[in-house]
CSV table of C-alpha atoms in Angstrom, one decimal:
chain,number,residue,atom,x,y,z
F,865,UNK,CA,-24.4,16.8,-3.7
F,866,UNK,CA,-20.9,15.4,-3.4
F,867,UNK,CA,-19.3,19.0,-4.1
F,868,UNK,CA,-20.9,19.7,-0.8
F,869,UNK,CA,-17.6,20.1,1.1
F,870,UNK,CA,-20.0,19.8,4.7
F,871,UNK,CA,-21.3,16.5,3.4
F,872,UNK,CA,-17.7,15.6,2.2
F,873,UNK,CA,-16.1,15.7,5.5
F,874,UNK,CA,-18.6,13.1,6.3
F,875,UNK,CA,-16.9,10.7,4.5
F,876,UNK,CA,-15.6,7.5,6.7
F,877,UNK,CA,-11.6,7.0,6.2
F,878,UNK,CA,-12.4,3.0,5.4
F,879,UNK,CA,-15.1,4.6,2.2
F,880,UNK,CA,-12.3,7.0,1.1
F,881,UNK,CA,-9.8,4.5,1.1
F,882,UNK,CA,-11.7,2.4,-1.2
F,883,UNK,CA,-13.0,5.2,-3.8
F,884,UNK,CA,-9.7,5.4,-5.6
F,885,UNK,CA,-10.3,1.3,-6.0
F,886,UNK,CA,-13.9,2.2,-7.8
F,887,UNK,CA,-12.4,4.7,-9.7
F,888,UNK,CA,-9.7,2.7,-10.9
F,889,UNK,CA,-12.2,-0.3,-12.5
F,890,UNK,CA,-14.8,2.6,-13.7
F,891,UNK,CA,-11.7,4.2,-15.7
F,892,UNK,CA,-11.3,0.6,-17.1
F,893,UNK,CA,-14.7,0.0,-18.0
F,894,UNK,CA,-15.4,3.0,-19.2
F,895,UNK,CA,-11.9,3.3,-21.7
F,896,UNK,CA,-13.8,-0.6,-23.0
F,897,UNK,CA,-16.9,1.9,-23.6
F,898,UNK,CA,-18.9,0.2,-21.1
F,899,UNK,CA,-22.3,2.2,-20.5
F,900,UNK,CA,-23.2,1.1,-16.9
F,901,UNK,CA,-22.1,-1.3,-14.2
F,902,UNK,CA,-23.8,-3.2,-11.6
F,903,UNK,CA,-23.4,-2.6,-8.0
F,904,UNK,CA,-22.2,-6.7,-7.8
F,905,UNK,CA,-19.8,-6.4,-10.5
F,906,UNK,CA,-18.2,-3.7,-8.9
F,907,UNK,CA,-18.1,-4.9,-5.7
F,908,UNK,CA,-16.5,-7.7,-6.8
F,909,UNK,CA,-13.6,-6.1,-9.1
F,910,UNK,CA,-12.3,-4.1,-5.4
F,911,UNK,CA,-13.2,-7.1,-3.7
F,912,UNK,CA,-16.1,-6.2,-1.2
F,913,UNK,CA,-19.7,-6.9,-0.4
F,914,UNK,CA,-21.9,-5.3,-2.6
F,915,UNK,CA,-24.0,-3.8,0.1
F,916,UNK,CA,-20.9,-1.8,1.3
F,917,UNK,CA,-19.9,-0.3,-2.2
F,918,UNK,CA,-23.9,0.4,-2.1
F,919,UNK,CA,-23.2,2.0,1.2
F,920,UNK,CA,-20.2,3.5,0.2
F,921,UNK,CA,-21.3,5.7,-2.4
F,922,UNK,CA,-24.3,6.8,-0.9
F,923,UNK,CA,-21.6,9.1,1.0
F,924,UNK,CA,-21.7,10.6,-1.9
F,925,UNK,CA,-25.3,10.9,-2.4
F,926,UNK,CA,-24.9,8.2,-5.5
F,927,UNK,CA,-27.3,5.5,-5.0
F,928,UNK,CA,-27.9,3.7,-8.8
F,929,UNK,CA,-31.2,2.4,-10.4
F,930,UNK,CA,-32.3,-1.4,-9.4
F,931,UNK,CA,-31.7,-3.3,-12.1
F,932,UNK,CA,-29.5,-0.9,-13.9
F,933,UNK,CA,-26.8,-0.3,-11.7
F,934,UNK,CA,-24.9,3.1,-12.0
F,935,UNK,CA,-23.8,5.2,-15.0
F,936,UNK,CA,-19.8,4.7,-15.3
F,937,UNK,CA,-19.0,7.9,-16.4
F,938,UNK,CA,-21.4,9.8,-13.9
F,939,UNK,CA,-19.9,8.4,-10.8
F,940,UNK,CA,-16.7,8.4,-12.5
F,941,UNK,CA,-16.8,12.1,-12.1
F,942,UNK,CA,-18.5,11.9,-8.8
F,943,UNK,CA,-16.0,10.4,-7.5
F,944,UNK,CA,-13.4,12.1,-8.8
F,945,UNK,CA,-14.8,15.3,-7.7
F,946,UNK,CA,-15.6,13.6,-4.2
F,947,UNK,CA,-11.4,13.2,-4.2
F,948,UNK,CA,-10.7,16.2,-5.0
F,949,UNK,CA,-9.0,15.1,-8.5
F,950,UNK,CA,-10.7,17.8,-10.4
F,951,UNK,CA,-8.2,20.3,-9.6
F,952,UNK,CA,-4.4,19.6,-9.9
F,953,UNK,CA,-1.9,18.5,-6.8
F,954,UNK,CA,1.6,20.3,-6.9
F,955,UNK,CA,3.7,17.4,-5.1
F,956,UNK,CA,7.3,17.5,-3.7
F,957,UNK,CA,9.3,14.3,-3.4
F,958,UNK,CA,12.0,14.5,-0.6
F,959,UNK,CA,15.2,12.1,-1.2
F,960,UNK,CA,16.3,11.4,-4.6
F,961,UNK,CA,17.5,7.8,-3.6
F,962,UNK,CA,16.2,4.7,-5.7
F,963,UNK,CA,12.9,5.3,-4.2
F,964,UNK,CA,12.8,8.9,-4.8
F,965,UNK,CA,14.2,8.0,-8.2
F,966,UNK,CA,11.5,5.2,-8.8
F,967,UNK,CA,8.6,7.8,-7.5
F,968,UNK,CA,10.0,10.6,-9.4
F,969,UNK,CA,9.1,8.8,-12.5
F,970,UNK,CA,6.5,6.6,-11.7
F,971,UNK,CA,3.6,6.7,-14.5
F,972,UNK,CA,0.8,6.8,-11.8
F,973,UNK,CA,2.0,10.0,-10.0
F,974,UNK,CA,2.3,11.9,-13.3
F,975,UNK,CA,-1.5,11.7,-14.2
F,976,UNK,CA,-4.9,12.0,-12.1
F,977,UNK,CA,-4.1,15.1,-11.0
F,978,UNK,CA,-0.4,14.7,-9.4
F,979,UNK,CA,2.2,16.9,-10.9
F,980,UNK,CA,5.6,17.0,-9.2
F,981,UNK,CA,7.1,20.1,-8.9
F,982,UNK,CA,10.3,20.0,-6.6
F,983,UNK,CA,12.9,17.2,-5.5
F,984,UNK,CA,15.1,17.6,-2.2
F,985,UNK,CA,17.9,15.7,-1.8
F,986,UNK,CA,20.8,16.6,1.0
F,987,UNK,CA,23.6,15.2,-1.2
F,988,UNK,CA,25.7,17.4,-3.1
F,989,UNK,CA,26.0,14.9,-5.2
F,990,UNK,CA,22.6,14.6,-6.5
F,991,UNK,CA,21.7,18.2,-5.8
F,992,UNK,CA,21.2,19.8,-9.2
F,993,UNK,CA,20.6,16.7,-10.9
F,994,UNK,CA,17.8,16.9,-13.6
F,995,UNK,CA,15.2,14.6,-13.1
F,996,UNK,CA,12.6,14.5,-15.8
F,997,UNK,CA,11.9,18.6,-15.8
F,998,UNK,CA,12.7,18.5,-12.5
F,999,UNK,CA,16.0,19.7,-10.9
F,1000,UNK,CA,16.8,17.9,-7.6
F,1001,UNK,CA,17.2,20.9,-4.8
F,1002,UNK,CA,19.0,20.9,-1.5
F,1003,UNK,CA,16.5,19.8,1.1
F,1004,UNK,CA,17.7,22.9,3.5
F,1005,UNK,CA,15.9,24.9,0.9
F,1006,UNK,CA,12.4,23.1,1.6
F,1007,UNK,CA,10.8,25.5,3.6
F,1008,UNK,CA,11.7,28.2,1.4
F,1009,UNK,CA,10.7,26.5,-1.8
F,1010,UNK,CA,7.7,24.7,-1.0
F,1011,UNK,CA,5.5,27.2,-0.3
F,1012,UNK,CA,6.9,29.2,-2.7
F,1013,UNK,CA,5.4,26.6,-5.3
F,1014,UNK,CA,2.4,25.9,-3.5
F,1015,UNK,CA,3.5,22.3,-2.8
F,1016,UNK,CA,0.4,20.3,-1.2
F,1017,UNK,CA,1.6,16.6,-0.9
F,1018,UNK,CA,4.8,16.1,0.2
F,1019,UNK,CA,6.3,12.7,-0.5
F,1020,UNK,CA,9.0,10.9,1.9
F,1021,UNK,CA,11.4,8.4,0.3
F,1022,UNK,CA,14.5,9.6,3.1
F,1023,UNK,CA,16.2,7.0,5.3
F,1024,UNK,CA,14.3,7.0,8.7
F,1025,UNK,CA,16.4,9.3,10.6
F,1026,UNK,CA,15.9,12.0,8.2
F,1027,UNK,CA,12.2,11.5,8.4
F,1028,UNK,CA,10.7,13.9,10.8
F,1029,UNK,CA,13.1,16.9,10.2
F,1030,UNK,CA,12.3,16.6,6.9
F,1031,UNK,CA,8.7,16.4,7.9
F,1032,UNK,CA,8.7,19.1,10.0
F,1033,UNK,CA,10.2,21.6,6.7
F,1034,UNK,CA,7.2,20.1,5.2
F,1035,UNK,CA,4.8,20.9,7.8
F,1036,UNK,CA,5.8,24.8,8.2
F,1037,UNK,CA,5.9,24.7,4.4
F,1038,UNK,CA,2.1,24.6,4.9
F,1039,UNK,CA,2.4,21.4,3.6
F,1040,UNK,CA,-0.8,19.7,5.5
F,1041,UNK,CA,-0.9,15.9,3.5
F,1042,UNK,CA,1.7,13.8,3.7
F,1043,UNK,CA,2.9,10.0,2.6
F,1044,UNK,CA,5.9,8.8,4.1
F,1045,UNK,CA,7.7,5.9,2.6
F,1046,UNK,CA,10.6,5.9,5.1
F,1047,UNK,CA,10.2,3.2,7.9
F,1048,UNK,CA,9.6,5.5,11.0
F,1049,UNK,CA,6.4,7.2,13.0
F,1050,UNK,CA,6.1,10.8,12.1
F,1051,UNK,CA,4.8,13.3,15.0
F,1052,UNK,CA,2.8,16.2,13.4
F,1053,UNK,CA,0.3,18.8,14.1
F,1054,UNK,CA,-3.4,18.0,14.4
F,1055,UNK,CA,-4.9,18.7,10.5
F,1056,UNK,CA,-1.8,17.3,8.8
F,1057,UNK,CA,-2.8,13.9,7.1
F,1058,UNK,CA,-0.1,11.3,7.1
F,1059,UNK,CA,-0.3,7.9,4.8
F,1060,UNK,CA,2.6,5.6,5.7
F,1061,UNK,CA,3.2,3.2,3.0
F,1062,UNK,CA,5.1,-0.3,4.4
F,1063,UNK,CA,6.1,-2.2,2.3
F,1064,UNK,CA,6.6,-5.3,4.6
F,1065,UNK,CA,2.9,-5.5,5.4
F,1066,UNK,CA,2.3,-6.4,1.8
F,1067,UNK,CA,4.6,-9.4,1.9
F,1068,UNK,CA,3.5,-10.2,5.1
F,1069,UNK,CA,0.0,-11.1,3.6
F,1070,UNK,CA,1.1,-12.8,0.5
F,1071,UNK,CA,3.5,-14.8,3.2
F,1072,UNK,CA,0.0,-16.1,4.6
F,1073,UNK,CA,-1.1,-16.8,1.4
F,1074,UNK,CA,1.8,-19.0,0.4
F,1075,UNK,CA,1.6,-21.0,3.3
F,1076,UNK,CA,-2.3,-21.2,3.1
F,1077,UNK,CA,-1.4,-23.1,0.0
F,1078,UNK,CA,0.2,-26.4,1.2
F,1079,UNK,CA,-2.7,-29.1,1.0
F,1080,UNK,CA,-4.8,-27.0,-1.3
F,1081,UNK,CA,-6.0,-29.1,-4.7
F,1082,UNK,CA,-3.8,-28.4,-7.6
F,1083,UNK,CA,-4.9,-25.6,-9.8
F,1084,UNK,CA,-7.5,-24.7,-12.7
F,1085,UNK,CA,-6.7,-22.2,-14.5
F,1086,UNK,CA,-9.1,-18.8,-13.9
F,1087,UNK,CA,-9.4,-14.9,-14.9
F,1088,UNK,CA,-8.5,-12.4,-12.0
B,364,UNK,CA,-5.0,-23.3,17.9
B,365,UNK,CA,-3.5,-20.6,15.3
B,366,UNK,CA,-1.3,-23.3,14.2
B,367,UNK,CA,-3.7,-25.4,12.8
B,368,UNK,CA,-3.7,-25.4,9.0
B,369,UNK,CA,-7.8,-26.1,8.5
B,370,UNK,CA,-8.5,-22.9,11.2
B,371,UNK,CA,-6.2,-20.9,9.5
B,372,UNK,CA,-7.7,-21.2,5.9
B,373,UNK,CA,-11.3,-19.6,7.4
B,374,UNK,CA,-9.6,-16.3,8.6
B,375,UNK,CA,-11.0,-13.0,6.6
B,376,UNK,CA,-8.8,-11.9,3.6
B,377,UNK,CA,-10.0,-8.5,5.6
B,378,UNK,CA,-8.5,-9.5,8.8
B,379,UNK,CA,-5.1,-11.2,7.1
B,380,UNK,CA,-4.6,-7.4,5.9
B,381,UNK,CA,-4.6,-6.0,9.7
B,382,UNK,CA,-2.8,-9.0,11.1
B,383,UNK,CA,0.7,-7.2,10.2
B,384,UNK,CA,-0.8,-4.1,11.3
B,385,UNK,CA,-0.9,-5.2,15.0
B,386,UNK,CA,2.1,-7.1,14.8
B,387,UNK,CA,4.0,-3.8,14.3
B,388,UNK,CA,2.4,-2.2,17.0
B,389,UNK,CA,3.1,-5.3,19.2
B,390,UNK,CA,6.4,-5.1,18.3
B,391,UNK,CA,7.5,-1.7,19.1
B,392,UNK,CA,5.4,-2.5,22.4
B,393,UNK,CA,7.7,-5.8,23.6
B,394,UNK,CA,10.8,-3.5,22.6
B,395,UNK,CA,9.7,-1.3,24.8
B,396,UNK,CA,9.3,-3.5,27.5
B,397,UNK,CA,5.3,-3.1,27.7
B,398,UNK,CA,4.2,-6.6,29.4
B,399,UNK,CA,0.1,-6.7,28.1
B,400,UNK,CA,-2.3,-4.0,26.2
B,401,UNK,CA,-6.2,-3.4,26.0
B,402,UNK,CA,-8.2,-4.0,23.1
B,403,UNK,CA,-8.7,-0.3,23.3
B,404,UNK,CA,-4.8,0.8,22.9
B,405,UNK,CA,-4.2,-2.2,20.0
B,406,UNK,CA,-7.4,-1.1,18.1
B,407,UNK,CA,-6.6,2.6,17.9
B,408,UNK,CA,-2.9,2.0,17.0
B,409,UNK,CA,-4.3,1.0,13.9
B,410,UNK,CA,-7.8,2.8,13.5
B,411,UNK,CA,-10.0,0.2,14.1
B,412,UNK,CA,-13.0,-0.2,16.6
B,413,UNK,CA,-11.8,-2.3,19.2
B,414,UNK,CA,-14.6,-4.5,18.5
B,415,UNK,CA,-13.4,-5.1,15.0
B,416,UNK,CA,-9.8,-6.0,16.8
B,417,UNK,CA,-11.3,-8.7,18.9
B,418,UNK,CA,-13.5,-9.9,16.6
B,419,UNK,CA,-10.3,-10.3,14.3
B,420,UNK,CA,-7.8,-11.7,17.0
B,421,UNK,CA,-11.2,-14.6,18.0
B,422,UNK,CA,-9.8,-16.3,14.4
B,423,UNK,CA,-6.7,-16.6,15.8
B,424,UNK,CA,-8.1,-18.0,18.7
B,425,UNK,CA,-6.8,-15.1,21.3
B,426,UNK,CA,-9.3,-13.4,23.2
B,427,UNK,CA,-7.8,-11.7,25.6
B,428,UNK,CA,-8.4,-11.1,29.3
B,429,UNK,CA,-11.0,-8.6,30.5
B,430,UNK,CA,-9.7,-5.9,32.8
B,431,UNK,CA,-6.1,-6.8,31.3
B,432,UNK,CA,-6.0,-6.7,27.6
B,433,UNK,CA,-3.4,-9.0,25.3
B,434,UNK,CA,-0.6,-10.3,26.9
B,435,UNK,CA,1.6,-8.6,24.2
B,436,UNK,CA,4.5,-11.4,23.8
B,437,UNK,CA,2.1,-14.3,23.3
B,438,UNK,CA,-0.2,-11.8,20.7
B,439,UNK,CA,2.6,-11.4,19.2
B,440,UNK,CA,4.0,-15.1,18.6
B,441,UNK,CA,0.2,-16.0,17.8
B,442,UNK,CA,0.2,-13.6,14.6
B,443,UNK,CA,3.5,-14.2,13.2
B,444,UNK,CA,2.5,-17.9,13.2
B,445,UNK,CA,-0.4,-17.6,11.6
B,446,UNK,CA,1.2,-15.4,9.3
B,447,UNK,CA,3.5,-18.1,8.4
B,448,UNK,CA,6.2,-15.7,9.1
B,449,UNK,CA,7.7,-18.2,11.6
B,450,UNK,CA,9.5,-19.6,8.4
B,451,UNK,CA,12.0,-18.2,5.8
B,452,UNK,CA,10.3,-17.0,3.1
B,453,UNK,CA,12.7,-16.9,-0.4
B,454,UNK,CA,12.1,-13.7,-2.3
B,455,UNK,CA,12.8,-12.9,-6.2
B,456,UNK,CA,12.4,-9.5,-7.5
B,457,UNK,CA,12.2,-8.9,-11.5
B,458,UNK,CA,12.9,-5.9,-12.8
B,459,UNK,CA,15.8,-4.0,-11.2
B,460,UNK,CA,15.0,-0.3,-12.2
B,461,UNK,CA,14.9,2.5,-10.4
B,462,UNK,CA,12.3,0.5,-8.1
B,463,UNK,CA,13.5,-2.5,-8.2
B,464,UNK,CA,16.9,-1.1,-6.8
B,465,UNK,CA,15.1,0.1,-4.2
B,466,UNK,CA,13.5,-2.8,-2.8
B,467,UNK,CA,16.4,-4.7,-2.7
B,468,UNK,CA,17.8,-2.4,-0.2
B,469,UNK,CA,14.4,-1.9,1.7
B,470,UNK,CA,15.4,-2.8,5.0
B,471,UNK,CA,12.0,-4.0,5.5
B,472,UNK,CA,12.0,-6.9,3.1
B,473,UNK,CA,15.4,-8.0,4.9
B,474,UNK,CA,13.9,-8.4,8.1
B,475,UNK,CA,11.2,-10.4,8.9
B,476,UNK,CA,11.3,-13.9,7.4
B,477,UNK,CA,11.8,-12.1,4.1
B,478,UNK,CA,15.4,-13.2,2.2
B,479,UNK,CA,16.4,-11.8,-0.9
B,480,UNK,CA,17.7,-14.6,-3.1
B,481,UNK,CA,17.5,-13.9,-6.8
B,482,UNK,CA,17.3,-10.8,-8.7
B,483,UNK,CA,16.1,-10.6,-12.4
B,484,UNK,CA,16.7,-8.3,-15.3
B,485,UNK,CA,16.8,-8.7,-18.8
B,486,UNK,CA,18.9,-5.6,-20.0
B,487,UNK,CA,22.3,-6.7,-20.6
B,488,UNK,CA,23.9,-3.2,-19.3
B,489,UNK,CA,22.4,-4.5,-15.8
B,490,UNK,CA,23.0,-8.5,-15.5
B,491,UNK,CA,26.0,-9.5,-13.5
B,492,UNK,CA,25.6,-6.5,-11.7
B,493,UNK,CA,25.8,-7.3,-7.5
B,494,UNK,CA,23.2,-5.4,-5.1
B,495,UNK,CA,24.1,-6.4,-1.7
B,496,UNK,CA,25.0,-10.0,-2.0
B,497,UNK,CA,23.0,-10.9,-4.8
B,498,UNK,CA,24.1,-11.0,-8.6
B,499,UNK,CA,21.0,-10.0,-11.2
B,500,UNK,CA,20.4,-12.7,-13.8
B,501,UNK,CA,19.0,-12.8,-17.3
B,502,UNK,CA,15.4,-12.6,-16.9
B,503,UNK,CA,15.0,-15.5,-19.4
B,504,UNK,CA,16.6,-17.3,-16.6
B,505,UNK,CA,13.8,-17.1,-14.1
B,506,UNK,CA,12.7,-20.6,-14.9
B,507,UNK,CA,14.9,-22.8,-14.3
B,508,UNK,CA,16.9,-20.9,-11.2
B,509,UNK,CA,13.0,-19.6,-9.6
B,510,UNK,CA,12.7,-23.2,-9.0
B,511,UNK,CA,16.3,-24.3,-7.9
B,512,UNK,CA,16.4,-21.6,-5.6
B,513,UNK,CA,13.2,-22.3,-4.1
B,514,UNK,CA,11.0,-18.8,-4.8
B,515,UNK,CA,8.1,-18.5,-2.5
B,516,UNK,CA,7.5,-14.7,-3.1
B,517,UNK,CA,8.3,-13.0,-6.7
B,518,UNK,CA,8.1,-9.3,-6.9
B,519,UNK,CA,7.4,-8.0,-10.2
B,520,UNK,CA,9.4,-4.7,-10.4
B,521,UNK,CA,9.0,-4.0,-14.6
B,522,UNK,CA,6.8,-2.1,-16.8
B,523,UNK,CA,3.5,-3.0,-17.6
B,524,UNK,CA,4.2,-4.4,-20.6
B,525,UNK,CA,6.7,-7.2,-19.5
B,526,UNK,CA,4.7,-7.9,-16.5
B,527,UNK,CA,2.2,-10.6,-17.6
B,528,UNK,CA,5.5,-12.4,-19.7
B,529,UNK,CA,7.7,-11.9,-15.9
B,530,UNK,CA,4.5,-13.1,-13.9
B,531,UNK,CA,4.2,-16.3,-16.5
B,532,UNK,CA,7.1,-17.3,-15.9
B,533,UNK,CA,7.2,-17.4,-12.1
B,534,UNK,CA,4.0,-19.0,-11.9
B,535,UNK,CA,5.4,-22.2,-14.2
B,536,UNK,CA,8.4,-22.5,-11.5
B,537,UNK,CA,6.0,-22.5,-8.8
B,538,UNK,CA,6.1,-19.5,-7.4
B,539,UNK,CA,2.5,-19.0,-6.0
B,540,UNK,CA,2.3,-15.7,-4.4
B,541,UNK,CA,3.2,-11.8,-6.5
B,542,UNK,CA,3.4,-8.6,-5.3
B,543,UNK,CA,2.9,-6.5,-8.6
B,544,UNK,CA,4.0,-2.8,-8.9
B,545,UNK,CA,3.8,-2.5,-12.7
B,546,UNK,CA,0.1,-0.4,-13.1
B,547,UNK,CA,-1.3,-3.5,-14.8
B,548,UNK,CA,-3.7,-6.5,-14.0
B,549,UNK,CA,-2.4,-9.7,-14.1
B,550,UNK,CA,-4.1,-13.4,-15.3
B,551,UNK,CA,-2.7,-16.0,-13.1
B,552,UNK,CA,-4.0,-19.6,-12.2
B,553,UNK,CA,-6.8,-20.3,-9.9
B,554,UNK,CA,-4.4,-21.1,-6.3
B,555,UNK,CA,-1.8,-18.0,-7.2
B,556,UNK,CA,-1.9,-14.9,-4.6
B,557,UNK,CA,-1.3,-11.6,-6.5
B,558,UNK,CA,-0.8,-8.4,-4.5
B,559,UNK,CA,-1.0,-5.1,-6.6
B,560,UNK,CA,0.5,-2.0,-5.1
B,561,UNK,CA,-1.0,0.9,-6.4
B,562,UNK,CA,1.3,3.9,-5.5
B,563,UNK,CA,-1.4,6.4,-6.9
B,564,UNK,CA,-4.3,5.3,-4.5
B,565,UNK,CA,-2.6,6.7,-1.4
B,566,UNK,CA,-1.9,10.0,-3.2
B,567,UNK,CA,-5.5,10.2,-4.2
B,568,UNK,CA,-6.6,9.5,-0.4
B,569,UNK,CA,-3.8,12.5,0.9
B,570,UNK,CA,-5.9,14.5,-2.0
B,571,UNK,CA,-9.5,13.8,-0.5
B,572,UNK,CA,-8.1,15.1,2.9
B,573,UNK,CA,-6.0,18.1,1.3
B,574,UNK,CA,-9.1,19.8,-0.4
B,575,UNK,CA,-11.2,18.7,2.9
B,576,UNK,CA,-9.0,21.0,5.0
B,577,UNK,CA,-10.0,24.1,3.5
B,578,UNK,CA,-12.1,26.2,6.5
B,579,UNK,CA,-10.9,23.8,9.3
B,580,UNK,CA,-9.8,25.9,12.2
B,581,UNK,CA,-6.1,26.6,13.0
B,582,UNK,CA,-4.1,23.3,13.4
B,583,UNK,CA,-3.1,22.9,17.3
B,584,UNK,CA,-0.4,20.5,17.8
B,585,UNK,CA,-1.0,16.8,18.4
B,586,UNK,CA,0.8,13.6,18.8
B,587,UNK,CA,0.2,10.4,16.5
């Protein structure tokens, strides 16, 4: 029943947030032609309790068979279908810096589903610059050109003073999901999605980590 | 009693992950001059029951005052000590790409405790190259300067392929906490932190909440 799009909505943020964890190890296993998996070794590759990946896919209506676990290439495709990965995602990228550049080509946005389709930059010195098949565009042209080409994720890699005008081009684009790398808040209407990623947060954790360390006992080594 | 070493260890790798979280909201809250904030206001700044919130800050040994919330100031000291982030934290980054490029000028890793002090590359069109302050080495250099200068953090920038050899490397001068973009999984030594950022996950949660928008009423407009 995951199709369902009444049930979908139903999802928790926290359960959708982890689903593209499951789907990542159930593409692993099932590339190493592994049949089924556990609901404990899953847990454990994403790094949660096994009663809340039990939890979490019964969202889906995916519950497994005790002492079978679940069929890797059945909620494989439940899952992707609960994402919305069965169809494909035109996506824009706006400012063609490093960032844009590293995006632009970076492996994981060109498969699963993600094809971009338009670049924006406002310097004339970018604009018209090929970028893969992609020719960078002036980002005054984003409202024209993005729902021209359908765009449905639009990507933020601009300084953060640029970030909400651009936004808003975005936003009355039609443009109703977007994930802003630039280090600002972004006001938008009610039904528009924003992910912020940060990257400070990350090292932020690791710097708790590396303090954690002093007294610990030195190291065997392990598998992870 | 956040600064004691033995409390510190028992603290949820789940809560370590929101402790930056607040800390940015209690930032931009003492900038603004805002003197204390509930449980309710901190939580939801973050999307988290404000039950969660207090049951995370209790580790830390804050719990707030009823009727008056988090003195915001002393929240805010209290986290960035037991994120260790009242120290400075040497960072390397390998592979200076496109992305690599990038995070070396991402004001976020410049602030906070985080310094930039080595940069790594091995393509010969790249080394001696200066990004800000910093020179890029010779990758087969990590070694012996990782250690010399002291890496805490190493940021591993490359492809997938070079990323085990990269991670190697940094682990046997000591460095005992990675943040990996390259899509690949790591093997490190039982005591060594690795952080993988997966650009491709947040694009596949903006998906799930693109194709759930279809027959939602008309957006009307909101802040957030």
């Amino acid at each position: 029943m995951s199709a369902d799009p009444t049930l979908r909505r139903e999802i928790p943020d926290a359960t959708v947030a982890r689903l593209p964890e499951y789907l990542r190890t159930l593409t692993m296993l099932a590339e190493a032609g592994v049949a089924s998996v556990s609901s404990e070794e899953l847990a454990a590759s994403v790094g949660v309790r096994s009663a809340q990946l039990r939890k979490d896919l019964s969202h889906l209506g995916s519950y497994g068979v005790r002492g079978v676990g679940y069929e890797v290439e059945t909620l494989a495709l439940e899952i992707t279908r609960a994402l919305g990965l069965t169809q494909d995602w035109p996506v824009a990228i706006v400012g063609m810096g490093n960032l844009g550049h590293a995006l632009a080509s970076y492996s994981g946005f060109v498969t699963k589903g993600f094809h971009i389709v338009a670049l924006f930059d406002d310097d004339p010195a970018l604009i018209g610059e090929q970028v893969g098949d992609v020719t960078i565009r002036p980002s005054w042209d984003i409202e024209g050109c993005a729902r021209e080409l359908g765009i449905a994720i639009g990507v933020i890699a601009t300084p953060a003073p640029a970030a909400q005008t651009v936004c808003d081009a975005l936003v009355k684009s039609g443009v109703h999901a977007i994930l802003n790398f630039a280090p600002s808040v972004l006001t938008v209407p009610a039904g528009v999605e924003v992910r912020r990623v940060d990257l400070s947060t990350e090292l932020q954790i690791l710097a708790f980590h590396a303090q954690r360390r002093v007294g610990l006992p030195s190291p065997a080594v392990v598998q992870r």
